Short mmCIF file of C-alpha atoms and ligand atoms in Angstrom, two decimals:
data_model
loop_
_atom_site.label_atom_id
_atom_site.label_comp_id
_atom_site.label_asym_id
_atom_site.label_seq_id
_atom_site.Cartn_x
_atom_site.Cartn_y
_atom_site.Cartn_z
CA UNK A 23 120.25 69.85 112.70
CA UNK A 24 119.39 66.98 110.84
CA UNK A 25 120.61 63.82 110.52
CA UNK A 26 120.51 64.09 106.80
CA UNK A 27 124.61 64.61 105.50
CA UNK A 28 125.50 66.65 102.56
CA UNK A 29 128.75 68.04 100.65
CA UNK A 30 129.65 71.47 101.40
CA UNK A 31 131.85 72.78 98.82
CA UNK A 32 133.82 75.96 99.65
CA UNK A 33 135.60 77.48 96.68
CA UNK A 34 137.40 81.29 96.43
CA UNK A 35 141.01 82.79 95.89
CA UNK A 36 143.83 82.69 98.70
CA UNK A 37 143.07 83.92 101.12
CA UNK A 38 139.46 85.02 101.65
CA UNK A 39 138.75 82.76 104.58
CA UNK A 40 137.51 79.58 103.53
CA UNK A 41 139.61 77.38 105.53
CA UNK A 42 138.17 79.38 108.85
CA UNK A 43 134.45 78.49 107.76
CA UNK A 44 135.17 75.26 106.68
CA UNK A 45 136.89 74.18 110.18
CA UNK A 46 133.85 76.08 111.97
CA UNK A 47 131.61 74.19 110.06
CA UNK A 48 132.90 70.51 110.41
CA UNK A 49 133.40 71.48 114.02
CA UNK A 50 129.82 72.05 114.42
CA UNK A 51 128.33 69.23 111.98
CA UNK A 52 130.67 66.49 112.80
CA UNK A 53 131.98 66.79 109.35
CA UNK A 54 135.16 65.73 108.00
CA UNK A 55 137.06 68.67 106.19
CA UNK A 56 139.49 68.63 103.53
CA UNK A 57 141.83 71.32 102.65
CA UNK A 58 142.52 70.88 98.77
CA UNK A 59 144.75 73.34 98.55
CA UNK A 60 146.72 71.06 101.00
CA UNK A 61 146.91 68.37 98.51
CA UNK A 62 148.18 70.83 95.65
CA UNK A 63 151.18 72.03 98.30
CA UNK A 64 151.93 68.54 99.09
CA UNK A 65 152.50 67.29 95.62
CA UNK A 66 154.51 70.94 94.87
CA UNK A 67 156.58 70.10 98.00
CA UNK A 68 157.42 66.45 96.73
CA UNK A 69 158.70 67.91 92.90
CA UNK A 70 160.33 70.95 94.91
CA UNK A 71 162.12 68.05 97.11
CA UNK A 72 163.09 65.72 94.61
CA UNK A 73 163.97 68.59 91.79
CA UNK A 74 160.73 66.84 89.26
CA UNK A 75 161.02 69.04 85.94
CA UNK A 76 157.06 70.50 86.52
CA UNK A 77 157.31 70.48 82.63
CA UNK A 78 158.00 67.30 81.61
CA UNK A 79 154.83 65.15 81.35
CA UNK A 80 157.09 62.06 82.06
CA UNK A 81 158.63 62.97 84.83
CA UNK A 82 155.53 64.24 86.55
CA UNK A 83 153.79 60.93 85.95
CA UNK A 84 156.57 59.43 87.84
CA UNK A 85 156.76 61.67 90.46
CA UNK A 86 152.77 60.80 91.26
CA UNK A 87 153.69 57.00 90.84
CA UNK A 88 155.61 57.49 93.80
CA UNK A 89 153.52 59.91 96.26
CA UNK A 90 150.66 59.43 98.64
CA UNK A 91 148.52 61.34 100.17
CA UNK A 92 146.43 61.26 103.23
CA UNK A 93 144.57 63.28 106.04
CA UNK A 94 145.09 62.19 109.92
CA UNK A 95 143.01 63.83 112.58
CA UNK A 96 144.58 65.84 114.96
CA UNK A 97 143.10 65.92 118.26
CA UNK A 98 144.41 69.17 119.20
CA UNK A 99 144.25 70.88 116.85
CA UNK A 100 140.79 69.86 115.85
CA UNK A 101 141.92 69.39 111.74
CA UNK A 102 143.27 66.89 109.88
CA UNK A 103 147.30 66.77 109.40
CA UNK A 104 148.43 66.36 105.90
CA UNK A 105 150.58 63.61 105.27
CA UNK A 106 153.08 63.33 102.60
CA UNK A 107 154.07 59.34 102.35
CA UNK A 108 153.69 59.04 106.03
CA UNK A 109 155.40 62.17 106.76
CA UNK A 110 152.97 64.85 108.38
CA UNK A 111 154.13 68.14 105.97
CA UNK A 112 151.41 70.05 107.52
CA UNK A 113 154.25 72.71 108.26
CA UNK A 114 156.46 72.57 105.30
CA UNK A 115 153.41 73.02 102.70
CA UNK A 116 153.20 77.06 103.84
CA UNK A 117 156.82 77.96 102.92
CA UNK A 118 157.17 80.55 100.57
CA UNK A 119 158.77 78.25 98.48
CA UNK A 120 155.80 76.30 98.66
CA UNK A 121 153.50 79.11 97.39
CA UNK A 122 155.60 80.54 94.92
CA UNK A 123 155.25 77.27 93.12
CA UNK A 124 151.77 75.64 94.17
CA UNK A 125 149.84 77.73 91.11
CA UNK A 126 152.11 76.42 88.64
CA UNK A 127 152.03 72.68 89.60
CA UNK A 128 148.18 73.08 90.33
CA UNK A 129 147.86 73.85 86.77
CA UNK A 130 149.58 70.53 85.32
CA UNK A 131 146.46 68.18 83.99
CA UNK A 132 147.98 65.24 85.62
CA UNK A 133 148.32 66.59 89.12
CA UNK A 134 144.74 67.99 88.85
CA UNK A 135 143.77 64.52 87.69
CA UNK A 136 145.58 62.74 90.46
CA UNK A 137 143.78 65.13 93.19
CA UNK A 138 140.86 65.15 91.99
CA UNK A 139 140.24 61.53 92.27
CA UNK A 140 141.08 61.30 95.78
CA UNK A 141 139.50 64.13 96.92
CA UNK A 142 135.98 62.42 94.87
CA UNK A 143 136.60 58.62 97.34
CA UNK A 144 136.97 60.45 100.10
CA UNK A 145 133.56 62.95 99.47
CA UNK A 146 131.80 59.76 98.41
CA UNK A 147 130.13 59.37 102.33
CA UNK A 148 129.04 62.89 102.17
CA UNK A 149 129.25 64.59 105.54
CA UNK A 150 132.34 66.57 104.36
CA UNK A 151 133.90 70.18 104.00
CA UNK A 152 135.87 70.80 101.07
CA UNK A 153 137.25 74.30 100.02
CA UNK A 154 139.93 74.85 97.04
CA UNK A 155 139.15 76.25 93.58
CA UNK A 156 137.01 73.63 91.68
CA UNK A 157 135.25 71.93 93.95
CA UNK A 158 131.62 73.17 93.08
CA UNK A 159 132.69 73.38 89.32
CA UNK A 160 134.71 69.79 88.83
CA UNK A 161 135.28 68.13 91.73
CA UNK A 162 131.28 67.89 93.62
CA UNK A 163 129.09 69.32 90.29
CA UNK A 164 126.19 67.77 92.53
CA UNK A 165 127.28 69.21 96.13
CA UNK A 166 124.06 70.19 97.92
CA UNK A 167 126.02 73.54 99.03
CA UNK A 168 128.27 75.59 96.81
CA UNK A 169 129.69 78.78 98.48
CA UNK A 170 132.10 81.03 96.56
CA UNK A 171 133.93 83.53 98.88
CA UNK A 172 135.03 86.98 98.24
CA UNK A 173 137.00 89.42 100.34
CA UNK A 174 138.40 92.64 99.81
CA UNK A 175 142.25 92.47 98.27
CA UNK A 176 143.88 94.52 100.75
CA UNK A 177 142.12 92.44 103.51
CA UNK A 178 143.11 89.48 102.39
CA UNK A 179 146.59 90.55 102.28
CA UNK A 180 146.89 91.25 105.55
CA UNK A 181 145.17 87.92 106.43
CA UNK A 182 148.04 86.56 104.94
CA UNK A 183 150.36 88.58 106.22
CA UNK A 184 149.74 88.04 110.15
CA UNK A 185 149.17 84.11 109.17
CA UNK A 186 152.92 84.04 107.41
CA UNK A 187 154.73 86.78 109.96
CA UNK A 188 153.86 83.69 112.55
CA UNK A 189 156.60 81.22 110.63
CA UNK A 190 158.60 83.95 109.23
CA UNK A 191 158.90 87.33 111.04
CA UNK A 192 161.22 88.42 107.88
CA UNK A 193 158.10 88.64 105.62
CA UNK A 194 156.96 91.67 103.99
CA UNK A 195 153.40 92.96 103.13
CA UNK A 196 154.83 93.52 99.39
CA UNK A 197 156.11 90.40 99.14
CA UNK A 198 152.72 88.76 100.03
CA UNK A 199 150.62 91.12 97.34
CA UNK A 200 152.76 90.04 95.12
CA UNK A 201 152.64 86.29 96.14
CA UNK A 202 148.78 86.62 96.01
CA UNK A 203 148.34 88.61 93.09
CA UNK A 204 150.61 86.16 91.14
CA UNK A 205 148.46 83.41 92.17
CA UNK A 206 145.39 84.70 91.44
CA UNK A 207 146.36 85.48 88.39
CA UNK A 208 147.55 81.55 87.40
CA UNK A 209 143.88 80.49 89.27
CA UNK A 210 141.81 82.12 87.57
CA UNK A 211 143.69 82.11 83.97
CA UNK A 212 145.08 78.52 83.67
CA UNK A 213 143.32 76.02 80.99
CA UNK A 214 142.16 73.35 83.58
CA UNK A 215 139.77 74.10 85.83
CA UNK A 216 140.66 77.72 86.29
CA UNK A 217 139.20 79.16 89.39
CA UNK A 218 135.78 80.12 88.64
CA UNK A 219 131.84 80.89 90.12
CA UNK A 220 129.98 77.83 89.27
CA UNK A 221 126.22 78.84 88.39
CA UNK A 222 124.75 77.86 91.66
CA UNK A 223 127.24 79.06 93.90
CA UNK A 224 126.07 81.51 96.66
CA UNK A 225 128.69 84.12 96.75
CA UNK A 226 129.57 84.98 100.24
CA UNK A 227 131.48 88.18 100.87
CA UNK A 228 133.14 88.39 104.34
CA UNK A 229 135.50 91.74 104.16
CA UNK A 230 133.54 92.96 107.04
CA UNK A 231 131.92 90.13 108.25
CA UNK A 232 132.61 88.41 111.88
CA UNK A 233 133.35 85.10 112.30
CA UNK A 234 130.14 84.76 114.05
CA UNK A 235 128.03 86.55 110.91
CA UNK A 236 129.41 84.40 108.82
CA UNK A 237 128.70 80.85 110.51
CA UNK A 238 125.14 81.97 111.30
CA UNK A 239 124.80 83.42 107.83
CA UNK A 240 126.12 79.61 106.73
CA UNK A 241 124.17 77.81 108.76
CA UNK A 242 121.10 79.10 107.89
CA UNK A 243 121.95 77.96 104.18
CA UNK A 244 122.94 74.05 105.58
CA UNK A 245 119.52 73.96 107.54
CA UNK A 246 117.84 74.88 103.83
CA UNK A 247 119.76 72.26 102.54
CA UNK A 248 119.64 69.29 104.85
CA UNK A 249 115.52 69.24 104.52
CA UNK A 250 116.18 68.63 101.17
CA UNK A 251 118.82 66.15 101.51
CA UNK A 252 118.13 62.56 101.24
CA UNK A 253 118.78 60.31 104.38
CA UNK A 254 122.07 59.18 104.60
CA UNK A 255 122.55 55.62 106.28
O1 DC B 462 144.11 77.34 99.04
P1 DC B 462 145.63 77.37 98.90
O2 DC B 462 146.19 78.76 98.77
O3 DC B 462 146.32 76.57 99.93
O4 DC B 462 145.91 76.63 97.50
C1 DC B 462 147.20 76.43 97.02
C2 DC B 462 147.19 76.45 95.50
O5 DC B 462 146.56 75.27 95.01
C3 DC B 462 146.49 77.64 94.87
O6 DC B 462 147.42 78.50 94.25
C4 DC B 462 145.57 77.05 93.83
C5 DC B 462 145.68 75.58 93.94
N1 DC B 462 144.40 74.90 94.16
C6 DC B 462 143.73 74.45 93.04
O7 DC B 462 144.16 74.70 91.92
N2 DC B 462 142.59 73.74 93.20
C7 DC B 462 142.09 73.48 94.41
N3 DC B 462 140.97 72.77 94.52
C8 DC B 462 142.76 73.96 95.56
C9 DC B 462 143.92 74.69 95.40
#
């Protein structure tokens, strides 16, 4: 491939795979990928933590005064870690706590604010792998690739599942329709930035897709791309 780097922006609801491209992809383009959705866990964690009222405006402003965000590169497990204010909450950020609270935070204007301007610095150098819910609508309008991934519901409930069942072997598969129907819902409803198709977003539907199909299937649309990319220093 080319040397020529562009922004990949992966959006879609829960579950429908986009983390699994996106790490396949940086893996094979030297990219640097960014979980969004991490950053939106993180800051729910923090409130959860330190018992923030997610409804007053104050108190969330605070809160943000006080938290930092950042990605380290694990070695091992070939993705970044997320850290919390130097603590790596890579684990903590998938309790069911966690997601039974993410939508609602994600939907406060100041936390989508806050995000959103870190996750534009660190996309600035191009040559990065971002997936979440706005990130070919808000956050990279001008990404060279926006992909916006589908799945069938009762697949991606059982991707869910087996990925929770790891941490917590008391799970059930009601509990995690619920969990995803619920945050669907607040995604693709809320007043800021709900989760939506931007124009020029290729929509990629992997309910029976390998993992294999998929990356080719992507690949194809980065080679496209890259001719048309300017040089990047
Ligand atoms: O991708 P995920 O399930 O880890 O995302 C967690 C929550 O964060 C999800 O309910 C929606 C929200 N989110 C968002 O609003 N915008 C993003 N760019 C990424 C995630």
């Amino acid at each position: 491939m080319s040397g020529k780097k562009i922004i990949i922006a992966i959006d879609g609801y829960s579950s429908c795979g986009k983390s699994t491209i996106a790490k396949q992809l940086a893996a094979r383009l030297g990219y640097n990928y960014i979980d969004s959705g991490a950053m939106y866990r993180a800051i729910t964690l923090f409130f959860l933590r330190n018992r923030i009222n997610f409804e007053n405006a104050e108190d969330v402003a605070n809160a943000l005064n006080d938290i930092e965000i950042s990605f380290r590169y694990n070695e091992e497990a070939q993705a970044s870690d997320i850290m919390l204010n130097d603590e790596d909450v890579s684990i903590p950020i998938r309790d069911m706590l966690v997601n039974e609270n993410v939508s609602q935070v994600a939907a406060i204007k100041q936390v989508r604010a806050f995000a959103v301007a870190q996750q534009q610095a660190i996309g600035k150098g191009k040559g990065i792998v971002m997936d979440g819910r706005d990130i070919g609508s808000v956050v990279f309008p001008e990404a060279e690739l926006k992909i916006f991934m589908t799945a069938d519901p009762a697949v991606r409930v059982m991707r869910r599942f087996k990925e929770m069942y790891v941490t917590n072997p008391h799970i059930t598969i009601d509990e995690v329709r619920h969990n995803l129907e619920l945050r669907d819902y607040i995604d693709s409803t809320r007043e800021e930035s709900p989760l939506h198709k931007a124009k020029d977003a290729i929509v990629l539907d992997n309910s029976s897709m390998t993992r294999e199909e998929q990356l080719d299937k992507v690949m194809h649309w980065i080679a496209e791309r890259t001719e048309k990319a300017p040089a990047t220093a």
